[in-house]
PDB file of C-alpha atoms in Angstrom:
ATOM      1  CA  MET A   1      -9.251  28.631 -20.491  1.00  0.00           C
ATOM      2  CA  ALA A   2      -5.549  29.155 -19.720  1.00  0.00           C
ATOM      3  CA  ARG A   3      -6.089  28.324 -16.046  1.00  0.00           C
ATOM      4  CA  LEU A   4      -8.055  25.224 -16.985  1.00  0.00           C
ATOM      5  CA  LYS A   5      -5.209  24.071 -19.214  1.00  0.00           C
ATOM      6  CA  ASN A   6      -2.655  24.617 -16.456  1.00  0.00           C
ATOM      7  CA  LEU A   7      -4.745  22.613 -13.996  1.00  0.00           C
ATOM      8  CA  SER A   8      -5.226  19.900 -16.606  1.00  0.00           C
ATOM      9  CA  LEU A   9      -1.444  19.439 -16.807  1.00  0.00           C
ATOM     10  CA  LEU A  10      -1.666  17.746 -13.404  1.00  0.00           C
ATOM     11  CA  VAL A  11      -3.289  14.739 -15.073  1.00  0.00           C
ATOM     12  CA  LEU A  12      -2.596  15.315 -18.785  1.00  0.00           C
ATOM     13  CA  THR A  13       0.586  15.258 -20.836  1.00  0.00           C
ATOM     14  CA  GLU A  14       1.341  18.074 -23.283  1.00  0.00           C
ATOM     15  CA  GLU A  15       0.370  15.771 -26.156  1.00  0.00           C
ATOM     16  CA  CYS A  16      -2.964  14.847 -24.573  1.00  0.00           C
ATOM     17  CA  LEU A  17      -3.641  18.461 -23.688  1.00  0.00           C
ATOM     18  CA  GLU A  18      -3.297  19.304 -27.372  1.00  0.00           C
ATOM     19  CA  GLU A  19      -5.497  16.356 -28.407  1.00  0.00           C
ATOM     20  CA  TYR A  20      -8.299  17.317 -26.014  1.00  0.00           C
ATOM     21  CA  PHE A  21      -8.273  21.134 -26.101  1.00  0.00           C
ATOM     22  CA  ASP A  22      -6.950  21.927 -29.585  1.00  0.00           C
ATOM     23  CA  ASN A  23      -7.999  18.957 -31.702  1.00  0.00           C
ATOM     24  CA  LEU A  24     -11.074  18.143 -29.593  1.00  0.00           C
ATOM     25  CA  ASN A  25     -10.144  14.485 -30.019  1.00  0.00           C
ATOM     26  CA  PHE A  26     -11.734  12.971 -26.896  1.00  0.00           C
ATOM     27  CA  ALA A  27     -11.596   9.427 -28.311  1.00  0.00           C
ATOM     28  CA  HIS A  28      -7.775   9.198 -28.259  1.00  0.00           C
ATOM     29  CA  VAL A  29      -7.091   5.761 -26.681  1.00  0.00           C
ATOM     30  CA  GLY A  30      -3.524   6.504 -25.610  1.00  0.00           C
ATOM     31  CA  CYS A  31      -4.525   9.710 -23.871  1.00  0.00           C
ATOM     32  CA  PHE A  32      -7.489   8.014 -22.216  1.00  0.00           C
ATOM     33  CA  LYS A  33      -5.192   5.377 -20.683  1.00  0.00           C
ATOM     34  CA  ALA A  34      -2.616   7.952 -19.605  1.00  0.00           C
ATOM     35  CA  THR A  35      -5.251  10.211 -18.055  1.00  0.00           C
ATOM     36  CA  LEU A  36      -7.005   7.318 -16.328  1.00  0.00           C
ATOM     37  CA  SER A  37      -3.672   6.194 -14.889  1.00  0.00           C
ATOM     38  CA  LYS A  38      -2.934   9.678 -13.515  1.00  0.00           C
ATOM     39  CA  VAL A  39      -6.398  10.042 -11.993  1.00  0.00           C
ATOM     40  CA  LEU A  40      -6.201   6.572 -10.451  1.00  0.00           C
ATOM     41  CA  GLY A  41      -2.730   7.343  -9.126  1.00  0.00           C
ATOM     42  CA  PHE A  42      -3.834  10.515  -7.365  1.00  0.00           C
ATOM     43  CA  CYS A  43      -6.969   8.774  -6.035  1.00  0.00           C
ATOM     44  CA  ILE A  44      -4.771   6.040  -4.570  1.00  0.00           C
ATOM     45  CA  ILE A  45      -2.535   8.668  -2.980  1.00  0.00           C
ATOM     46  CA  ALA A  46      -5.578  10.417  -1.497  1.00  0.00           C
ATOM     47  CA  GLY A  47      -6.887   7.113  -0.180  1.00  0.00           C
ATOM     48  CA  SER A  48      -3.495   6.192   1.273  1.00  0.00           C
ATOM     49  CA  LEU A  49      -3.722   9.143   3.661  1.00  0.00           C
ATOM     50  CA  LEU A  50      -6.139   7.122   5.785  1.00  0.00           C
ATOM     51  CA  VAL A  51      -5.870   3.531   4.536  1.00  0.00           C
ATOM     52  CA  LYS A  52      -4.125   2.162   7.652  1.00  0.00           C
ATOM     53  CA  VAL A  53      -5.590   4.637  10.132  1.00  0.00           C
ATOM     54  CA  PRO A  54      -8.435   2.216  11.038  1.00  0.00           C
ATOM     55  CA  GLN A  55      -5.755  -0.343  11.966  1.00  0.00           C
ATOM     56  CA  ILE A  56      -3.898   2.210  14.086  1.00  0.00           C
ATOM     57  CA  VAL A  57      -7.124   3.285  15.809  1.00  0.00           C
ATOM     58  CA  LYS A  58      -7.999  -0.339  16.511  1.00  0.00           C
ATOM     59  CA  LEU A  59      -4.612  -0.879  18.162  1.00  0.00           C
ATOM     60  CA  LEU A  60      -4.935   2.276  20.253  1.00  0.00           C
ATOM     61  CA  GLN A  61      -8.458   1.449  21.380  1.00  0.00           C
ATOM     62  CA  SER A  62      -7.738  -2.160  22.307  1.00  0.00           C
ATOM     63  CA  LYS A  63      -4.229  -1.402  23.658  1.00  0.00           C
ATOM     64  CA  SER A  64      -3.339  -4.807  22.264  1.00  0.00           C
ATOM     65  CA  ALA A  65      -1.541  -6.171  19.200  1.00  0.00           C
ATOM     66  CA  GLU A  66      -3.054  -9.623  19.540  1.00  0.00           C
ATOM     67  CA  GLY A  67      -3.264 -11.535  16.262  1.00  0.00           C
ATOM     68  CA  ILE A  68      -0.914  -9.205  14.356  1.00  0.00           C
ATOM     69  CA  ASN A  69       2.351 -10.743  13.184  1.00  0.00           C
ATOM     70  CA  ILE A  70       5.161  -8.233  13.848  1.00  0.00           C
ATOM     71  CA  PHE A  71       7.486  -9.886  11.308  1.00  0.00           C
ATOM     72  CA  SER A  72       4.795  -9.530   8.656  1.00  0.00           C
ATOM     73  CA  VAL A  73       4.459  -5.821   9.460  1.00  0.00           C
ATOM     74  CA  LEU A  74       8.235  -5.257   9.351  1.00  0.00           C
ATOM     75  CA  MET A  75       8.560  -7.042   6.020  1.00  0.00           C
ATOM     76  CA  ASP A  76       5.653  -5.001   4.669  1.00  0.00           C
ATOM     77  CA  LEU A  77       7.412  -1.825   5.838  1.00  0.00           C
ATOM     78  CA  PHE A  78      10.626  -2.885   4.093  1.00  0.00           C
ATOM     79  CA  ALA A  79       8.719  -3.548   0.854  1.00  0.00           C
ATOM     80  CA  ILE A  80       6.961  -0.169   0.888  1.00  0.00           C
ATOM     81  CA  THR A  81      10.162   1.695   1.785  1.00  0.00           C
ATOM     82  CA  ALA A  82      12.124  -0.041  -0.974  1.00  0.00           C
ATOM     83  CA  THR A  83       9.474   0.878  -3.548  1.00  0.00           C
ATOM     84  CA  VAL A  84       9.372   4.529  -2.486  1.00  0.00           C
ATOM     85  CA  SER A  85      13.174   4.879  -2.419  1.00  0.00           C
ATOM     86  CA  TYR A  86      13.673   3.117  -5.772  1.00  0.00           C
ATOM     87  CA  SER A  87      10.878   5.111  -7.447  1.00  0.00           C
ATOM     88  CA  PHE A  88      12.125   8.443  -6.059  1.00  0.00           C
ATOM     89  CA  ILE A  89      15.716   7.884  -7.172  1.00  0.00           C
ATOM     90  CA  SER A  90      14.551   6.526 -10.566  1.00  0.00           C
ATOM     91  CA  GLY A  91      12.536   9.692 -11.193  1.00  0.00           C
ATOM     92  CA  PHE A  92       9.188   7.937 -11.699  1.00  0.00           C
ATOM     93  CA  PRO A  93       6.067  10.185 -11.674  1.00  0.00           C
ATOM     94  CA  PHE A  94       4.856  10.961  -8.153  1.00  0.00           C
ATOM     95  CA  SER A  95       1.397   9.693  -9.058  1.00  0.00           C
ATOM     96  CA  SER A  96       2.856   6.184  -9.506  1.00  0.00           C
ATOM     97  CA  TRP A  97       4.383   5.875  -6.021  1.00  0.00           C
ATOM     98  CA  GLY A  98       3.314   8.792  -3.798  1.00  0.00           C
ATOM     99  CA  ASP A  99       0.960   6.608  -1.744  1.00  0.00           C
ATOM    100  CA  GLY A 100       4.017   4.720  -0.493  1.00  0.00           C
ATOM    101  CA  ILE A 101       5.051   7.739   1.596  1.00  0.00           C
ATOM    102  CA  PHE A 102       1.844   7.721   3.606  1.00  0.00           C
ATOM    103  CA  LEU A 103       1.647   3.918   3.743  1.00  0.00           C
ATOM    104  CA  SER A 104       5.191   3.718   5.103  1.00  0.00           C
ATOM    105  CA  LEU A 105       4.455   6.291   7.826  1.00  0.00           C
ATOM    106  CA  GLN A 106       1.316   4.443   8.885  1.00  0.00           C
ATOM    107  CA  THR A 107       3.011   1.035   8.751  1.00  0.00           C
ATOM    108  CA  LEU A 108       5.854   2.472  10.831  1.00  0.00           C
ATOM    109  CA  ALA A 109       3.309   3.654  13.414  1.00  0.00           C
ATOM    110  CA  ILE A 110       1.747   0.172  13.509  1.00  0.00           C
ATOM    111  CA  ALA A 111       5.140  -1.488  14.016  1.00  0.00           C
ATOM    112  CA  VAL A 112       6.041   0.901  16.840  1.00  0.00           C
ATOM    113  CA  LEU A 113       2.659   0.376  18.521  1.00  0.00           C
ATOM    114  CA  ILE A 114       3.028  -3.413  18.328  1.00  0.00           C
ATOM    115  CA  MET A 115       6.437  -3.192  20.005  1.00  0.00           C
ATOM    116  CA  TYR A 116       5.093  -0.758  22.598  1.00  0.00           C
ATOM    117  CA  TYR A 117       2.071  -2.892  23.524  1.00  0.00           C
ATOM    118  CA  SER A 118       4.358  -5.922  23.687  1.00  0.00           C
ATOM    119  CA  GLY A 119       6.305  -4.153  26.438  1.00  0.00           C
ATOM    120  CA  ASN A 120       9.343  -3.259  24.309  1.00  0.00           C
ATOM    121  CA  MET A 121       9.431   0.531  24.603  1.00  0.00           C
ATOM    122  CA  ILE A 122      13.225   0.658  24.198  1.00  0.00           C
ATOM    123  CA  HIS A 123      13.044  -1.519  21.082  1.00  0.00           C
ATOM    124  CA  ALA A 124      10.296   0.686  19.663  1.00  0.00           C
ATOM    125  CA  THR A 125      12.350   3.870  20.168  1.00  0.00           C
ATOM    126  CA  ALA A 126      15.523   2.328  18.742  1.00  0.00           C
ATOM    127  CA  PHE A 127      13.638   0.949  15.747  1.00  0.00           C
ATOM    128  CA  LEU A 128      12.114   4.349  14.988  1.00  0.00           C
ATOM    129  CA  ALA A 129      15.544   6.033  15.059  1.00  0.00           C
ATOM    130  CA  ALA A 130      17.094   3.312  12.876  1.00  0.00           C
ATOM    131  CA  TYR A 131      14.295   3.513  10.309  1.00  0.00           C
ATOM    132  CA  LEU A 132      14.614   7.285   9.940  1.00  0.00           C
ATOM    133  CA  SER A 133      18.378   6.886   9.397  1.00  0.00           C
ATOM    134  CA  ILE A 134      17.764   4.297   6.668  1.00  0.00           C
ATOM    135  CA  ILE A 135      15.268   6.584   4.913  1.00  0.00           C
ATOM    136  CA  ILE A 136      17.779   9.443   4.833  1.00  0.00           C
ATOM    137  CA  ALA A 137      20.494   7.170   3.424  1.00  0.00           C
ATOM    138  CA  ALA A 138      18.179   5.667   0.787  1.00  0.00           C
ATOM    139  CA  THR A 139      16.744   8.913  -0.593  1.00  0.00           C
ATOM    140  CA  SER A 140      19.688  11.307  -0.278  1.00  0.00           C
ATOM    141  CA  GLY A 141      21.813   9.695  -2.976  1.00  0.00           C
ATOM    142  CA  LEU A 142      24.132   7.948  -0.512  1.00  0.00           C
ATOM    143  CA  THR A 143      22.796   4.541  -1.541  1.00  0.00           C
ATOM    144  CA  PRO A 144      23.697   3.340  -5.081  1.00  0.00           C
ATOM    145  CA  VAL A 145      20.689   2.903  -7.364  1.00  0.00           C
ATOM    146  CA  GLU A 146      21.794  -0.701  -8.000  1.00  0.00           C
ATOM    147  CA  VAL A 147      21.272  -1.465  -4.300  1.00  0.00           C
ATOM    148  CA  LEU A 148      17.821   0.121  -4.380  1.00  0.00           C
ATOM    149  CA  TRP A 149      16.944  -1.896  -7.491  1.00  0.00           C
ATOM    150  CA  PHE A 150      18.022  -5.083  -5.717  1.00  0.00           C
ATOM    151  CA  CYS A 151      15.873  -4.176  -2.697  1.00  0.00           C
ATOM    152  CA  GLN A 152      12.934  -3.549  -5.029  1.00  0.00           C
ATOM    153  CA  THR A 153      13.514  -6.949  -6.646  1.00  0.00           C
ATOM    154  CA  MET A 154      13.536  -8.569  -3.205  1.00  0.00           C
ATOM    155  CA  ASN A 155      10.082  -7.075  -2.644  1.00  0.00           C
ATOM    156  CA  ILE A 156       8.475  -9.902  -4.615  1.00  0.00           C
ATOM    157  CA  PRO A 157       9.351 -12.734  -2.183  1.00  0.00           C
ATOM    158  CA  ILE A 158       9.151 -10.364   0.797  1.00  0.00           C
ATOM    159  CA  VAL A 159       5.617  -9.174  -0.010  1.00  0.00           C
ATOM    160  CA  LEU A 160       4.414 -12.730  -0.527  1.00  0.00           C
ATOM    161  CA  THR A 161       6.115 -13.972   2.645  1.00  0.00           C
ATOM    162  CA  SER A 162       4.886 -11.110   4.852  1.00  0.00           C
ATOM    163  CA  LYS A 163       1.262 -11.402   3.728  1.00  0.00           C
ATOM    164  CA  LEU A 164       1.210 -15.204   3.889  1.00  0.00           C
ATOM    165  CA  MET A 165       2.760 -15.106   7.379  1.00  0.00           C
ATOM    166  CA  GLN A 166      -0.168 -12.984   8.498  1.00  0.00           C
ATOM    167  CA  ALA A 167      -2.556 -15.325   6.685  1.00  0.00           C
ATOM    168  CA  TYR A 168      -1.044 -18.313   8.526  1.00  0.00           C
ATOM    169  CA  THR A 169      -1.342 -16.457  11.842  1.00  0.00           C
ATOM    170  CA  ASN A 170      -5.028 -15.838  11.097  1.00  0.00           C
ATOM    171  CA  TYR A 171      -5.509 -19.510  10.210  1.00  0.00           C
ATOM    172  CA  SER A 172      -3.728 -20.680  13.383  1.00  0.00           C
ATOM    173  CA  ASN A 173      -5.771 -18.352  15.602  1.00  0.00           C
ATOM    174  CA  GLY A 174      -9.034 -19.095  13.838  1.00  0.00           C
ATOM    175  CA  SER A 175      -9.683 -15.343  13.542  1.00  0.00           C
ATOM    176  CA  THR A 176      -8.176 -12.154  12.152  1.00  0.00           C
ATOM    177  CA  GLY A 177      -7.651 -10.693  15.649  1.00  0.00           C
ATOM    178  CA  GLN A 178      -7.013  -6.951  15.639  1.00  0.00           C
ATOM    179  CA  LEU A 179      -6.754  -6.724  11.853  1.00  0.00           C
ATOM    180  CA  SER A 180      -8.922  -3.952  10.407  1.00  0.00           C
ATOM    181  CA  ALA A 181     -11.356  -5.037   7.683  1.00  0.00           C
ATOM    182  CA  ILE A 182     -11.389  -1.522   6.178  1.00  0.00           C
ATOM    183  CA  THR A 183      -7.605  -1.461   5.913  1.00  0.00           C
ATOM    184  CA  GLY A 184      -7.507  -4.953   4.425  1.00  0.00           C
ATOM    185  CA  PHE A 185      -9.952  -4.179   1.626  1.00  0.00           C
ATOM    186  CA  LEU A 186      -8.435  -0.777   0.835  1.00  0.00           C
ATOM    187  CA  LEU A 187      -4.986  -2.357   0.502  1.00  0.00           C
ATOM    188  CA  PHE A 188      -6.374  -4.966  -1.889  1.00  0.00           C
ATOM    189  CA  PHE A 189      -8.103  -2.470  -4.191  1.00  0.00           C
ATOM    190  CA  GLY A 190      -5.161  -0.064  -3.991  1.00  0.00           C
ATOM    191  CA  SER A 191      -2.599  -2.679  -5.042  1.00  0.00           C
ATOM    192  CA  LEU A 192      -4.946  -3.869  -7.803  1.00  0.00           C
ATOM    193  CA  ALA A 193      -5.126  -0.360  -9.278  1.00  0.00           C
ATOM    194  CA  ARG A 194      -1.339   0.016  -8.936  1.00  0.00           C
ATOM    195  CA  ILE A 195      -0.786  -2.813 -11.432  1.00  0.00           C
ATOM    196  CA  PHE A 196      -2.340  -0.623 -14.136  1.00  0.00           C
ATOM    197  CA  THR A 197      -0.679   2.646 -13.071  1.00  0.00           C
ATOM    198  CA  SER A 198       2.763   0.995 -12.833  1.00  0.00           C
ATOM    199  CA  TYR A 199       2.396  -0.464 -16.328  1.00  0.00           C
ATOM    200  CA  GLN A 200       1.152   2.831 -17.752  1.00  0.00           C
ATOM    201  CA  GLU A 201       3.484   5.299 -16.022  1.00  0.00           C
ATOM    202  CA  THR A 202       6.724   3.429 -15.312  1.00  0.00           C
ATOM    203  CA  GLY A 203       6.809   0.347 -17.538  1.00  0.00           C
ATOM    204  CA  ASP A 204       9.081  -1.142 -14.870  1.00  0.00           C
ATOM    205  CA  VAL A 205       8.628  -4.933 -14.914  1.00  0.00           C
ATOM    206  CA  THR A 206       9.796  -5.316 -11.313  1.00  0.00           C
ATOM    207  CA  MET A 207       7.207  -2.814 -10.101  1.00  0.00           C
ATOM    208  CA  ILE A 208       4.428  -4.487 -12.086  1.00  0.00           C
ATOM    209  CA  VAL A 209       5.281  -7.983 -10.829  1.00  0.00           C
ATOM    210  CA  THR A 210       5.590  -6.696  -7.248  1.00  0.00           C
ATOM    211  CA  TYR A 211       2.103  -5.158  -7.289  1.00  0.00           C
ATOM    212  CA  THR A 212       0.668  -8.279  -8.969  1.00  0.00           C
ATOM    213  CA  CYS A 213       2.066 -10.445  -6.158  1.00  0.00           C
ATOM    214  CA  SER A 214       0.906  -7.928  -3.551  1.00  0.00           C
ATOM    215  CA  THR A 215      -2.623  -7.941  -4.981  1.00  0.00           C
ATOM    216  CA  SER A 216      -2.757 -11.746  -4.899  1.00  0.00           C
ATOM    217  CA  ALA A 217      -1.560 -11.848  -1.276  1.00  0.00           C
ATOM    218  CA  ASN A 218      -3.911  -9.034  -0.223  1.00  0.00           C
ATOM    219  CA  ALA A 219      -6.763 -10.983  -1.815  1.00  0.00           C
ATOM    220  CA  VAL A 220      -6.002 -13.929   0.486  1.00  0.00           C
ATOM    221  CA  LEU A 221      -6.162 -11.674   3.559  1.00  0.00           C
ATOM    222  CA  ALA A 222      -9.362  -9.998   2.344  1.00  0.00           C
ATOM    223  CA  LEU A 223     -10.990 -13.403   1.843  1.00  0.00           C
ATOM    224  CA  GLN A 224      -9.901 -14.451   5.337  1.00  0.00           C
ATOM    225  CA  ILE A 225     -11.443 -11.302   6.806  1.00  0.00           C
ATOM    226  CA  LEU A 226     -14.727 -12.155   5.094  1.00  0.00           C
ATOM    227  CA  TYR A 227     -14.562 -15.817   6.108  1.00  0.00           C
ATOM    228  CA  TYR A 228     -13.776 -15.260   9.795  1.00  0.00           C
ATOM    229  CA  TRP A 229     -16.242 -12.392   9.926  1.00  0.00           C
ATOM    230  CA  ASN A 230     -18.986 -14.822   8.868  1.00  0.00           C
ATOM    231  CA  VAL A 231     -17.708 -17.465  11.306  1.00  0.00           C
ATOM    232  CA  ASP A 232     -17.768 -14.976  14.198  1.00  0.00           C
ATOM    233  CA  THR A 233     -21.256 -13.812  13.231  1.00  0.00           C
ATOM    234  CA  LYS A 234     -22.583 -17.393  13.168  1.00  0.00           C
ATOM    235  CA  SER A 235     -20.908 -18.179  16.514  1.00  0.00           C
ATOM    236  CA  LYS A 236     -22.492 -15.146  18.163  1.00  0.00           C
ATOM    237  CA  SER A 237     -25.911 -16.097  16.756  1.00  0.00           C
ATOM    238  CA  LYS A 238     -25.576 -19.613  18.201  1.00  0.00           C
ATOM    239  CA  MET A 239     -24.550 -18.221  21.597  1.00  0.00           C
ATOM    240  CA  LYS A 240     -27.635 -15.966  21.677  1.00  0.00           C
ATOM    241  CA  LYS A 241     -29.909 -18.921  20.838  1.00  0.00           C
ATOM    242  CA  VAL A 242     -28.360 -21.018  23.643  1.00  0.00           C
ATOM    243  CA  GLN A 243     -28.859 -18.184  26.133  1.00  0.00           C
TER     244      GLN A 243
END
């Protein structure tokens, strides 16, 4: 029983542990919300380990970054990095922002690959070195928390702009190019769940608004993936009938 209680502390607070194990009060609303938030948070973190891997694989297989807006990717990377740095310095629970670590690494890989396949190997190397320097400065205490808060606040227009830039690129091209459908849908559901976990675990209004905007923008991209997927399917069917 002692081991079970210790393991339960990963997703339960001391108060909820007492409610569940000592008082056997399994209908406690507050504890249900807190526990659900923790479980969702860790599920999101687990999912983030691979969420953008399909996109990376697609880039590596095609050896092309066609249809992917590099400025959108860079702005997305800034937004994720700002959230992780601000959350880390603010001391928020790991379950409320841990996915950002893996998302930032994968987004960084995508940005570097786009630069590489665009023939800018020197730019890709320099960008990688610069990004690592920024991360060290942002999480080591060298950067004032006020600056990190401002960067987090800037995430709202940045997230909207970066996602809508990609949406406009898709619209202009009449397809989603090398965008991964799996990645697109996982990002949408992940940001949707983060609205709840941010409200429950941090109570930070900026974080909540940021994830709400991100979810809305990710929904646009997810709908585009579905729309152009259907368009491509219909076009291929017509081509087969003509042949």
